[in-house]
Coordinates of C-alpha atoms in Angstrom, one line a residue:
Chain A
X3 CA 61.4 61.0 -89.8
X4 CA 59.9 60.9 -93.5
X5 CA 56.7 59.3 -92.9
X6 CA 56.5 61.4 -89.8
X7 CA 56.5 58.8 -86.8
X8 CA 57.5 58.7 -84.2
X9 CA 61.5 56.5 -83.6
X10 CA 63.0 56.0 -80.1
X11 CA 66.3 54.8 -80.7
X12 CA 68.4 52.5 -78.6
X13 CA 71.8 52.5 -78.9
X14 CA 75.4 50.5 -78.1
X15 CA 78.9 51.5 -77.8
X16 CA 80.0 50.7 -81.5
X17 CA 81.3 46.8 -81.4
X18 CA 78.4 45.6 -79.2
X19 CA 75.0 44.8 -80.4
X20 CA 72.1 46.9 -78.6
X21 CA 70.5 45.0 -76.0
X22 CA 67.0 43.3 -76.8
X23 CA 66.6 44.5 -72.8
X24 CA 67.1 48.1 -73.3
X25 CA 64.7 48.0 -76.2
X26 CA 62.3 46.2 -73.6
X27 CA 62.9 48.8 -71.4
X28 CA 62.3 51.7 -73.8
X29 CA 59.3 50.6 -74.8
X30 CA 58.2 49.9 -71.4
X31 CA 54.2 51.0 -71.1
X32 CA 54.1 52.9 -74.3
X33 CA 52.0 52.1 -77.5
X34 CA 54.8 50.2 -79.9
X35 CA 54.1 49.3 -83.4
X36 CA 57.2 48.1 -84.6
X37 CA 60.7 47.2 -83.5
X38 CA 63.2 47.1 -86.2
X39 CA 66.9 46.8 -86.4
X40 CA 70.1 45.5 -88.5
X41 CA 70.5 41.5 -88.3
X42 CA 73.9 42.2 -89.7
X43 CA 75.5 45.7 -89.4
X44 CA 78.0 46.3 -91.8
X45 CA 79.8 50.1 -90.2
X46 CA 80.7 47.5 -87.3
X47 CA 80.7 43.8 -88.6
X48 CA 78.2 43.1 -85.4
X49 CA 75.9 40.4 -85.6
X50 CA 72.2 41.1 -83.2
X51 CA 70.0 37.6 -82.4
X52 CA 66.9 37.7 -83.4
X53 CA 65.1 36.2 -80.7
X54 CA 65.6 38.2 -77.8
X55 CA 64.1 40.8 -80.1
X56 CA 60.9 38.5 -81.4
X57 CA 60.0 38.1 -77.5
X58 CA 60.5 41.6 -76.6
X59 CA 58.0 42.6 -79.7
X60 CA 55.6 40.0 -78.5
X61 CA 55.6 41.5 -74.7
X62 CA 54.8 45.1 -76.1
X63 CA 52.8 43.7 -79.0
X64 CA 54.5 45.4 -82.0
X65 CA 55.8 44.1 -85.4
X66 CA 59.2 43.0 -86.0
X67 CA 61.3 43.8 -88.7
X68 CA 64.7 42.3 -89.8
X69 CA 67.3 44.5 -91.8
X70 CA 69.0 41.0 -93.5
X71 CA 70.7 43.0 -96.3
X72 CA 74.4 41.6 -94.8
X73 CA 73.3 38.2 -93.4
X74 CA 70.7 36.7 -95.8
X75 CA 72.5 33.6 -96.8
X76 CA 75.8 33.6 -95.0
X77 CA 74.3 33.7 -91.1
X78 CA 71.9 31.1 -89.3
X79 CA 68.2 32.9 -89.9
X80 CA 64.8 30.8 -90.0
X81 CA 62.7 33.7 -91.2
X82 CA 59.5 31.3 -90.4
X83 CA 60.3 29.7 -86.6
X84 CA 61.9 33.3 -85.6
X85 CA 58.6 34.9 -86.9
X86 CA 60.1 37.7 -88.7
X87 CA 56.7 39.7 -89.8
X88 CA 58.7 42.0 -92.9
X89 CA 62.7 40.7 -93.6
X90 CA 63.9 42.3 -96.3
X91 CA 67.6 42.0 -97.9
X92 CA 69.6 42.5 -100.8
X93 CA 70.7 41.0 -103.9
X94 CA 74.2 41.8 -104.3
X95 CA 75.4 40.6 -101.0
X96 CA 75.6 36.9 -99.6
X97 CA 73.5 35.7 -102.5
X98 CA 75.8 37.4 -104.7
X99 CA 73.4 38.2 -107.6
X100 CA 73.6 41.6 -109.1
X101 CA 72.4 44.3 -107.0
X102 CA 69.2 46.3 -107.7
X103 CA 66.7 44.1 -105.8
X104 CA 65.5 43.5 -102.0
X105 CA 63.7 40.4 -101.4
X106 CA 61.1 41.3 -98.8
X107 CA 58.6 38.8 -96.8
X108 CA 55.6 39.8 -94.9
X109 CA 53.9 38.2 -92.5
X110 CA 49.9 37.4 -92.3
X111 CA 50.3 39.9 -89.2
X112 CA 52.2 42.9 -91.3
X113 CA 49.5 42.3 -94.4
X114 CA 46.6 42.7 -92.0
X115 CA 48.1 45.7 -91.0
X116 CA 48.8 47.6 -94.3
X117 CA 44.7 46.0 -95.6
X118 CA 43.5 48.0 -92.6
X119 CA 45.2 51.4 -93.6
X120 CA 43.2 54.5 -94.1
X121 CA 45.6 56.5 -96.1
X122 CA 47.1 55.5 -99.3
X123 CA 51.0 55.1 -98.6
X124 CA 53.0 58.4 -100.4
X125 CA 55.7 55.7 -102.6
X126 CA 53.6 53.7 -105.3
X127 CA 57.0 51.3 -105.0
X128 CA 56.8 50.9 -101.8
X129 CA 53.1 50.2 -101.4
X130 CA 53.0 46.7 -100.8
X131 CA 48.9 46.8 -101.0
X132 CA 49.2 47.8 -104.6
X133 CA 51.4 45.5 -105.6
X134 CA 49.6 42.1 -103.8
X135 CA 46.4 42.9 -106.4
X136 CA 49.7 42.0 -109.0
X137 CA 50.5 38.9 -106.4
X138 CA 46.5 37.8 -106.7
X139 CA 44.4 36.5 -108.8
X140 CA 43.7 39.8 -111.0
X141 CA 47.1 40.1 -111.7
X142 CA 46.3 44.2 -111.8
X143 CA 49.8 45.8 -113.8
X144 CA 52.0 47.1 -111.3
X145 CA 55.4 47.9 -112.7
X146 CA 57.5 47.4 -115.0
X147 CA 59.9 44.5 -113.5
X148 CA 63.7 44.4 -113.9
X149 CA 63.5 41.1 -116.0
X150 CA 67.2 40.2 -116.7
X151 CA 67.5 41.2 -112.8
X152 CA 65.1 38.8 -111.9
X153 CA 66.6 35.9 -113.8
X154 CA 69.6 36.7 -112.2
X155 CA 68.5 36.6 -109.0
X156 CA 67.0 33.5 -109.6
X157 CA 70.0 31.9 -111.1
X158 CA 71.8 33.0 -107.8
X159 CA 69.0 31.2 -105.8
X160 CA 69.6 28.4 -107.8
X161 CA 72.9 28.2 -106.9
X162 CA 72.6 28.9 -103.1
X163 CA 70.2 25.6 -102.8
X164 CA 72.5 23.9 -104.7
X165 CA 75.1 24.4 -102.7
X166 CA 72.3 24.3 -99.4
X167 CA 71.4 27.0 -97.4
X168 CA 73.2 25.1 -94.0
X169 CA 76.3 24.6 -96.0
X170 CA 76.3 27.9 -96.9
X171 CA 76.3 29.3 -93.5
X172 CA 79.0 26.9 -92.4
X173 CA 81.2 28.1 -95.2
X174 CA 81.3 31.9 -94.0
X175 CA 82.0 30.9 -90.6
X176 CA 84.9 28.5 -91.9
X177 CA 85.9 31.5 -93.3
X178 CA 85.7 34.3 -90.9
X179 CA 87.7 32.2 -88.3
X180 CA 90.5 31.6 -90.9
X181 CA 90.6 35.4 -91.5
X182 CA 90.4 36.2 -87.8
X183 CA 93.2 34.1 -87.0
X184 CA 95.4 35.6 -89.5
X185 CA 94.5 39.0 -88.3
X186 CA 95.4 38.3 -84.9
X187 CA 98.3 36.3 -85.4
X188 CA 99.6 39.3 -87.3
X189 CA 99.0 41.4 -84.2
X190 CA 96.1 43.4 -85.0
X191 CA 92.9 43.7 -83.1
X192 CA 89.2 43.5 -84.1
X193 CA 86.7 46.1 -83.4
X194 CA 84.1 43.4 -82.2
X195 CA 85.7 41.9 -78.9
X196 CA 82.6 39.2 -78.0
X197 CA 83.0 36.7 -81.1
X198 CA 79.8 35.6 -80.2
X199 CA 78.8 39.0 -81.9
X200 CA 80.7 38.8 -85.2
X201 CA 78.8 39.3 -88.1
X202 CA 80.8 36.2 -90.6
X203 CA 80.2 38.3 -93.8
X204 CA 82.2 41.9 -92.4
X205 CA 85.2 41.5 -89.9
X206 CA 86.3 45.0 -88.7
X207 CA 89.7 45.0 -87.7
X208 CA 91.6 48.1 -86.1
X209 CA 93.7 50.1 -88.2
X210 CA 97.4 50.0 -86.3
X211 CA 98.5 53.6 -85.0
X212 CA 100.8 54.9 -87.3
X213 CA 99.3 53.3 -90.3
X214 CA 97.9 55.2 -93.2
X215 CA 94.2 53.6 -94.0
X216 CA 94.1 55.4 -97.4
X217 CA 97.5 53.9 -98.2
X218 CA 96.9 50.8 -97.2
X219 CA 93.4 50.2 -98.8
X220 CA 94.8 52.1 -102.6
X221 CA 98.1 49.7 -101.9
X222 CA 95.9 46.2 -102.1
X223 CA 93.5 47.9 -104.7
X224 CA 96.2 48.6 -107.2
X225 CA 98.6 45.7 -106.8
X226 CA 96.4 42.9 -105.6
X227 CA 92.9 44.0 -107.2
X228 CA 91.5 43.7 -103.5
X229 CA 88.7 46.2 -102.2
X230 CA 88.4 46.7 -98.9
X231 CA 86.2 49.1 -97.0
X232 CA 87.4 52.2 -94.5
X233 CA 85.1 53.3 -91.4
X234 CA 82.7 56.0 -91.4
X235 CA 80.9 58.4 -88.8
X236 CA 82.8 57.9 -85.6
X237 CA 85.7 55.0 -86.7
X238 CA 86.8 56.9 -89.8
X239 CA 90.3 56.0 -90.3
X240 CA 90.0 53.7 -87.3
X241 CA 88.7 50.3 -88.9
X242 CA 88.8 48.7 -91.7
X243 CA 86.4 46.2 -93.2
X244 CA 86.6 43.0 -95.2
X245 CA 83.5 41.8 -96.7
X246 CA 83.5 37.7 -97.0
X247 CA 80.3 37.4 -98.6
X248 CA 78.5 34.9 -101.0
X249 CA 81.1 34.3 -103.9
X250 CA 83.8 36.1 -101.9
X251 CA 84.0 33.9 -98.8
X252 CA 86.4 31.5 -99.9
X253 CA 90.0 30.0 -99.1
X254 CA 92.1 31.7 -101.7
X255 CA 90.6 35.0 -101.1
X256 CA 91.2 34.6 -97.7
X257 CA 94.8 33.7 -98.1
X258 CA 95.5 36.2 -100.1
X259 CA 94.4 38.9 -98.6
X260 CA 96.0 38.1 -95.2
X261 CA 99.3 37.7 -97.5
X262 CA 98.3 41.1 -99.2
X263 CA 97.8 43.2 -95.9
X264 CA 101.4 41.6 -94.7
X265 CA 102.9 43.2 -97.6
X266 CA 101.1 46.6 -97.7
X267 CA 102.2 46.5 -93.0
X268 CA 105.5 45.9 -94.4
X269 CA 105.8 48.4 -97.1
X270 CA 104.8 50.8 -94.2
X271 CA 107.6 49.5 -91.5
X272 CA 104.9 47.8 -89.3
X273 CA 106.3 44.9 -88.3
X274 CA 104.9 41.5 -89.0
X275 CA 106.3 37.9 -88.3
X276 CA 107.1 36.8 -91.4
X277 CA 103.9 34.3 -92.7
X278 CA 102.4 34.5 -89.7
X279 CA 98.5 35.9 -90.9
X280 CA 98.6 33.2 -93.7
X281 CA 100.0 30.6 -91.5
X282 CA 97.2 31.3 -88.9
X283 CA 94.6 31.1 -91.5
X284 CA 95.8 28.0 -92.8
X285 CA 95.9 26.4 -88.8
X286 CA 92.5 27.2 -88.7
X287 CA 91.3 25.7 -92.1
X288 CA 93.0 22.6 -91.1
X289 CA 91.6 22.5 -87.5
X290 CA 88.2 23.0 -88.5
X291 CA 88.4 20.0 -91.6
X292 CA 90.2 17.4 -89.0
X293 CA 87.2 18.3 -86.4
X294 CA 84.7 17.6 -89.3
X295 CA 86.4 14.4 -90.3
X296 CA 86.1 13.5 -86.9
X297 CA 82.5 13.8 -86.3
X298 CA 81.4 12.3 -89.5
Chain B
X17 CA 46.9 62.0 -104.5
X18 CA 49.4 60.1 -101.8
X19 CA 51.0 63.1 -101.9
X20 CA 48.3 65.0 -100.9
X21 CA 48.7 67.4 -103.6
X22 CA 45.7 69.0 -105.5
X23 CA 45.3 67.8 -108.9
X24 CA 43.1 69.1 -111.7
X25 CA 42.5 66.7 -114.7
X26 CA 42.0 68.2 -117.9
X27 CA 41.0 65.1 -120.3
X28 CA 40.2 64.4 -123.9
X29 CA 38.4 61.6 -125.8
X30 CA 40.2 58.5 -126.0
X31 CA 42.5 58.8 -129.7
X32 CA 43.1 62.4 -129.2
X33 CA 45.7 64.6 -127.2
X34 CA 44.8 66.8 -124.7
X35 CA 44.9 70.7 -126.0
X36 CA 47.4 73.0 -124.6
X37 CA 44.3 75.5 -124.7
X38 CA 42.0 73.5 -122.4
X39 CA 45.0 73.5 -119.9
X40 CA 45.2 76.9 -120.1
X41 CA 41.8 77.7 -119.2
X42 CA 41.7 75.3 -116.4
X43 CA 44.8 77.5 -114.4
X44 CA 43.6 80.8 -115.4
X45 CA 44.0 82.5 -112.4
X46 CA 44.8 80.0 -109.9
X47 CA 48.3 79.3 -108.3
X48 CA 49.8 76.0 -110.8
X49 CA 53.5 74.7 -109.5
X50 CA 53.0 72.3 -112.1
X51 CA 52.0 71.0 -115.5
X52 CA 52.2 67.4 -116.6
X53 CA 51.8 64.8 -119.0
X54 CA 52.5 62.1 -121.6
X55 CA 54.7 62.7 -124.6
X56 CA 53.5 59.2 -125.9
X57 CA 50.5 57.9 -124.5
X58 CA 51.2 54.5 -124.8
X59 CA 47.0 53.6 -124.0
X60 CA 46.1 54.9 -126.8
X61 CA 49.1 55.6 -129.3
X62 CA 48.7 59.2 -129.1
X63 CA 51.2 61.9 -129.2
X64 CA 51.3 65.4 -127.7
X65 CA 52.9 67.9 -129.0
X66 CA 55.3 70.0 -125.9
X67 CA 55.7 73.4 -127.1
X68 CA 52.6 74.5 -126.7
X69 CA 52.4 73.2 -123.2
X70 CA 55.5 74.9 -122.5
X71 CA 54.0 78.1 -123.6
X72 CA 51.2 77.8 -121.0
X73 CA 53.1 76.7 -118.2
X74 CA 55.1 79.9 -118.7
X75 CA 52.2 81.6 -119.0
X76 CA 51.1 79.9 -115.3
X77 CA 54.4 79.9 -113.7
X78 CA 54.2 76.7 -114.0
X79 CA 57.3 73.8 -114.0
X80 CA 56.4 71.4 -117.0
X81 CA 57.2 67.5 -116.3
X82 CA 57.3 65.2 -119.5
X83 CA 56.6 61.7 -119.3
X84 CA 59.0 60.4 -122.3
X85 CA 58.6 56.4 -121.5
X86 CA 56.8 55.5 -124.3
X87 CA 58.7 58.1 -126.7
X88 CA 62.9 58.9 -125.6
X89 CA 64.8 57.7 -128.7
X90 CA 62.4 57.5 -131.4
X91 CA 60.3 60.2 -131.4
X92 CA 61.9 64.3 -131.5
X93 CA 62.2 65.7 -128.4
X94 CA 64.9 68.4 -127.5
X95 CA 65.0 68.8 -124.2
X96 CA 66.9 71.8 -123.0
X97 CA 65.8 73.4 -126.3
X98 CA 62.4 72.9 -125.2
X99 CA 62.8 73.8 -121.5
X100 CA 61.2 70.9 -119.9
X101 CA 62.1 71.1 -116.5
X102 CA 61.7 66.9 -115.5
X103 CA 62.1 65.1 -118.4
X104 CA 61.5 61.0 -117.6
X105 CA 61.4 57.8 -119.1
X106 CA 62.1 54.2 -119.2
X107 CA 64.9 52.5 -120.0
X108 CA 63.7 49.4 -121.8
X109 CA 61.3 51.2 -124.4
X110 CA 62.9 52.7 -127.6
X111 CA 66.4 52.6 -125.7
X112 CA 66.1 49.3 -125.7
X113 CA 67.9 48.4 -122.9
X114 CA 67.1 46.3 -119.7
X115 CA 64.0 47.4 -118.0
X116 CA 64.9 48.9 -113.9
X117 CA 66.2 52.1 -115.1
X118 CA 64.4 55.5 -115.3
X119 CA 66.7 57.9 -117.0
X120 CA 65.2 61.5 -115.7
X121 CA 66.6 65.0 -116.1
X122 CA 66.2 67.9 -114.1
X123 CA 66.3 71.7 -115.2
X124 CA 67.8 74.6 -112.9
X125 CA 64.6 75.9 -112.0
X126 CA 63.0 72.6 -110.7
X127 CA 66.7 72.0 -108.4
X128 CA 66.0 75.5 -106.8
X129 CA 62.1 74.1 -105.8
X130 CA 63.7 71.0 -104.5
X131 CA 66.4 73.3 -102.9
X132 CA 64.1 75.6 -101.1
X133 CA 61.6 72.6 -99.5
X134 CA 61.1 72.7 -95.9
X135 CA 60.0 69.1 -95.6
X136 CA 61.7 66.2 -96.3
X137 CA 60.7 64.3 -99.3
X138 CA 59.1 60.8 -97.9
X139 CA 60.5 58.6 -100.4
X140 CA 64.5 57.9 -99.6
X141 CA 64.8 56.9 -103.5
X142 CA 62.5 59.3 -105.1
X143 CA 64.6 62.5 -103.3
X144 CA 66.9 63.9 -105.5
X145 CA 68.0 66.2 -102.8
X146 CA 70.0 63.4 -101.2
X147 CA 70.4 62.1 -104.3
X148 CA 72.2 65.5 -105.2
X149 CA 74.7 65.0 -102.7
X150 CA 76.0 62.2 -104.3
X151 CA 76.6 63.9 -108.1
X152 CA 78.1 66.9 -106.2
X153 CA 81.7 67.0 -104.5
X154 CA 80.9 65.6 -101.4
X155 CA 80.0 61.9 -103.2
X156 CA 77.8 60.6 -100.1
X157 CA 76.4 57.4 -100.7
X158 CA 72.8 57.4 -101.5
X159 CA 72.1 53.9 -102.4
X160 CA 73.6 50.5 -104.6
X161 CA 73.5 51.4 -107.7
X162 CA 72.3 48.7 -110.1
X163 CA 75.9 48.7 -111.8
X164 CA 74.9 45.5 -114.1
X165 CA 72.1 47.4 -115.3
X166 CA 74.1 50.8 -115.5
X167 CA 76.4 48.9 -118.2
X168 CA 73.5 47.8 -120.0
X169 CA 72.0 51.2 -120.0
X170 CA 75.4 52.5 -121.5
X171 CA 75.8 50.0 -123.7
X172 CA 72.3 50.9 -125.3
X173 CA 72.6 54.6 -125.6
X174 CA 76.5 53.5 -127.3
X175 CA 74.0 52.3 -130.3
X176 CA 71.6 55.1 -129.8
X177 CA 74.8 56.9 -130.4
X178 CA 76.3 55.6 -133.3
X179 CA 73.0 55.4 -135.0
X180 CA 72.1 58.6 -134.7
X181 CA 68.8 60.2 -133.1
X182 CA 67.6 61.9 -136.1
X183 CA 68.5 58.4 -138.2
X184 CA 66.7 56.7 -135.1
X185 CA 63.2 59.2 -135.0
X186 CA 63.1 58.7 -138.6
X187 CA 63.3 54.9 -139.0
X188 CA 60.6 54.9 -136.2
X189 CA 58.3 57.2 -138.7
X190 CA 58.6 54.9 -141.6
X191 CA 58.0 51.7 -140.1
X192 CA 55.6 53.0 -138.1
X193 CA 53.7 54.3 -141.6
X194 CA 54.5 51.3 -144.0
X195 CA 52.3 49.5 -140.6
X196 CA 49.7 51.9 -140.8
X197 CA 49.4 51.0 -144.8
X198 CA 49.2 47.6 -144.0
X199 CA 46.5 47.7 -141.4
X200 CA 44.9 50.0 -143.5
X201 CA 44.9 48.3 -146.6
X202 CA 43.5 45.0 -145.0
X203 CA 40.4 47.8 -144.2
X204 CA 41.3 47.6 -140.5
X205 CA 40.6 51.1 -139.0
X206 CA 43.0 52.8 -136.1
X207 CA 42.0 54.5 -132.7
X208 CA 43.9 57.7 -133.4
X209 CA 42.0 59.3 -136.7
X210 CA 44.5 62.4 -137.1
X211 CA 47.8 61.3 -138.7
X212 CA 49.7 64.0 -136.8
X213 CA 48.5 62.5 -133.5
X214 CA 49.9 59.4 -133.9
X215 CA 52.4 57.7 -131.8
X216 CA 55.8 56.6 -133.7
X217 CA 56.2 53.7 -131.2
X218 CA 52.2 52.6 -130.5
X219 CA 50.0 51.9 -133.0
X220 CA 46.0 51.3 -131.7
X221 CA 44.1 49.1 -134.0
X222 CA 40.8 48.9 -133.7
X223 CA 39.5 44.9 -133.7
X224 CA 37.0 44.3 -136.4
X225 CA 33.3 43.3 -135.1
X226 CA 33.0 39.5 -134.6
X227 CA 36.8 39.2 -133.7
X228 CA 37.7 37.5 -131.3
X229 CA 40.3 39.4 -129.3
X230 CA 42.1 37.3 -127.0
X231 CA 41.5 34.5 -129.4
X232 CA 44.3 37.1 -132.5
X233 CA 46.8 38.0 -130.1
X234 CA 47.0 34.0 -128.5
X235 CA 47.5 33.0 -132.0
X236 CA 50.3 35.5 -132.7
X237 CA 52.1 34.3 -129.4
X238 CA 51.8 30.9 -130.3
X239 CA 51.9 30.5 -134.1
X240 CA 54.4 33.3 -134.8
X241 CA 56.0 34.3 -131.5
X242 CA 54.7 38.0 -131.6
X243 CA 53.3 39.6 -128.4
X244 CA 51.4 42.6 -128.9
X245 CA 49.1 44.2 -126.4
X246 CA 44.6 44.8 -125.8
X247 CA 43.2 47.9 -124.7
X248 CA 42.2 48.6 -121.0
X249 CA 40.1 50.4 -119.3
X250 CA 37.5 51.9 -122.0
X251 CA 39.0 50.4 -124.9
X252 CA 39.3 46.8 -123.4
X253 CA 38.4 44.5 -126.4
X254 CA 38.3 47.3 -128.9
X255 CA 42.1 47.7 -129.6
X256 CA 45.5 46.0 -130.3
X257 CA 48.0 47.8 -129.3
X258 CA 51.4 47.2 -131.7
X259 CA 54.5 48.2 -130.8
X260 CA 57.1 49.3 -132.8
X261 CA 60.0 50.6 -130.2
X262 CA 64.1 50.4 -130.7
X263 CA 65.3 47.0 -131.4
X264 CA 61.4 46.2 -132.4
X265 CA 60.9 48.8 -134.9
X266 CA 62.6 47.1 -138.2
X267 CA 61.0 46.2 -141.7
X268 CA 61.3 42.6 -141.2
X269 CA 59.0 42.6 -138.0
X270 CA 56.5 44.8 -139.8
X271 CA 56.0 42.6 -142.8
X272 CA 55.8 39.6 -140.8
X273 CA 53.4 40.8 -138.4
X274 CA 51.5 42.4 -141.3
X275 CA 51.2 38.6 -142.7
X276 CA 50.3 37.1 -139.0
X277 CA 47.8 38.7 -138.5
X278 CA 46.1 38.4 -141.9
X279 CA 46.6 34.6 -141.2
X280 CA 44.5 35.1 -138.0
X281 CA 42.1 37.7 -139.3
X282 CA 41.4 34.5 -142.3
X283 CA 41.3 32.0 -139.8
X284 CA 38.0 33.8 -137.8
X285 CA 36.8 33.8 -141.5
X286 CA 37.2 38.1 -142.0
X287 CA 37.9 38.0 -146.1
X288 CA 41.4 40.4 -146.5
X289 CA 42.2 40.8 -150.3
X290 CA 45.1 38.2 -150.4
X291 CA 48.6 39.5 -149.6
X292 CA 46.9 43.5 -148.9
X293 CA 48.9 44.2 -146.1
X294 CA 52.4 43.4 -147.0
X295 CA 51.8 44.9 -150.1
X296 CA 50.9 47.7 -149.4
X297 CA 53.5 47.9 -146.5
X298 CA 56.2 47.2 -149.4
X299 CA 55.2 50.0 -151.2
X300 CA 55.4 52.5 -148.5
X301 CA 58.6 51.5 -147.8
X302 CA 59.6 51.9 -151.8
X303 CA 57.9 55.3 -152.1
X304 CA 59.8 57.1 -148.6
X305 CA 63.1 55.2 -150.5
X306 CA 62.3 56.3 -153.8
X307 CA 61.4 60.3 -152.4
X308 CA 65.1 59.7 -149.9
X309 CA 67.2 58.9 -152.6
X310 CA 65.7 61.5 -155.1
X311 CA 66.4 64.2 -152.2
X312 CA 69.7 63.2 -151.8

């Protein structure tokens, strides 16, 4: 790697999140210092829990650390109780404020760890020891910050505890099920079988043979102003992926895409019942509201 | 350094630039990949001239890198004409756009070092060889760019642009002098004695004896809303440090900070002949008008 240490990967057949056991087993009797992996992976829309992972760092004593770039205020995460010692996330996704930033916490147990270091760390951005003389009471000069970023950002945040951070999450599930529902109902299949490991911000959702991916995702660009993602690495041309994060996870996006991607199967002779994505989508919505009527 | 190169200092007193010469003599005869420094050294509100350093780093073999923060848009620089190999700078200085950009160019010469490195760079962001991959054919993603920022930056160089850089250096030059009258005139002395040596963008005035420092530049912030900077280092509590950068550098912000601070100096009881500054500020600006139009 870069900062030359040593990395023993653990993988899963892409769809399925790796196993907190197979890192436990990995790891088994050697000297770990950290354990780090994607809350939220975007290539596959896979969601990992965090737990499994906090007790399996605990048993080999090693630090954890949370990639929450994809889940940070659209998926359950208690960044505190789950004892997360470095989280770090993005901006520009589920808090929707313009990218440029990563928000990054560190634990007492990560900060005693960089104090005790005996080399200076190679990136002056990155070296968090540097920058918590700015955090302390001499308020050294670090950087230059990204001001009309940070307002931003803080505008966003505003807006995300406005709208509460349990809300919030409920909102991208709401969501994702719609959108899965119409997917289904339109007789396509998603990449990520277990819904129990969907990540609610990135559905991936298997292109049908026979349909051109390139078409399809120029075809909803230029006549419905909708961006969706392709694969890359081994599902190139096999998946596509639809991002319902932050601002974008609402109803009428939902809706119309679902209407969108019937048009664009259509255009290509793949056929559809007529309605039936957006008709599934709206099932759900409904479902979901009378269940919540219900139990209030 | 952190990355654990060797590094040999060549340094001059505080107010003047470093000669070309001394750098010269301190990589006779050894192997130099590199020569740097500071256009605009914005500590003390000097300015180095980079011809003659180019002179001796091809004397050396050397690659020359140019810091340009505190300079890029106001004061001449030609960069290809002048063969600096990595030009940088900031974004939010005399560009005057959002601060969270470095604009940075690279010459032929330095791509074919970065080319021919057997070890990675450590930093993700700071390697232009991945970085490279993305501005070529191939397009790989690197990173998220900050597009909100990228707009800004465009929008900013637009008025660059349609001002004109030769339009732009100058006005930097004669607001920058019609200052130096002022502060002179109200018998203020400044850190950098030779008038060649002085910094378009930063002026250093020295604080008179029995002046309260931090007292003068609270009074600006709160009485007049002007923020300038103190000196650091060895020349904490000795200088001011104005600024005078894009948007900032404009007659009307000259004469009124001229007239703040003659309010301040007055109100800590130093005696300035009444109204010496902005007079003599107003006639600087008449005489480069008066010499402008009969050149024209």
């Amino acid at each position: 790697t870069r900062a030359s240490s040593k990395v023993i990967k653990v993988e899963a057949p892409y769809g399925k999140p790796v196993d907190a056991e197979d890192v436990r087993r990995a790891g088994k009797g050697k000297k770990i210092n950290i354990i780090g992996f994607a809350h939220g992976e975007t290539s596959t829309g896979v969601v990992t829990g965090i737990d499994p992972y906090r007790k399996v760092a605990d048993e080999l004593g090693a630090l954890l650390i949370v990639d929450t770039v994809a889940s940070l205020a659209a998926v359950p995460l208690d960044v505190d109780r789950q004892r997360i010692d470095i989280c770090f996330s993005g901006s520009q996704k589920a808090i929707s404020a313009p990218p440029g930033m990563s928000p990054i916490t560190v634990s007492p147990a990560a900060e005693e760890v960089f104090r005790k270091r005996k080399t200076k760390v190679q990136s002056w951005y990155f070296d968090l020891t540097t920058a918590m003389n700015y955090w302390g009471k001499d308020r050294l000069y670090h950087h230059t910050p990204p001001i009309s970023l940070i307002f931003a950002l803080r505008e966003a945040m505003r807006l995300v505890a406005e709208e509460g951070l349990e809300a919030r999450w409920e909102r991208h599930r709401v969501n994702q099920l719609a959108l899965i529902a119409g997917i289904e109902a339109m007789g396509l299949d998603l990449l990520v079988k277990n819904p129990a490991d969907r990540l609610p911000t990135v559905t991936a959702v298997m292109i049908p043979s026979g349909i051109d991916d390139v078409k399809v995702r120029n075809q909803l660009l230029d006549e419905f102003n909708i961006e969706i993602a392709g694969g890359f690495g081994a599902v190139k041309g096999k998946i596509w992926r639809v991002g319902l994060m932050g601002y974008c996870s609402q109803k009428p996006f939902v809706l119309l895409f679902l209407a969108a991607v019937e048009k664009c199967l259509l255009d290509q002779g793949f056929r559809v019942p007529s309605g039936a994505g957006v008709g599934a989508a709206i099932r759900s919505y409904s479902q979901v509201e009378t269940a919540a009527a219900v139990s209030r």
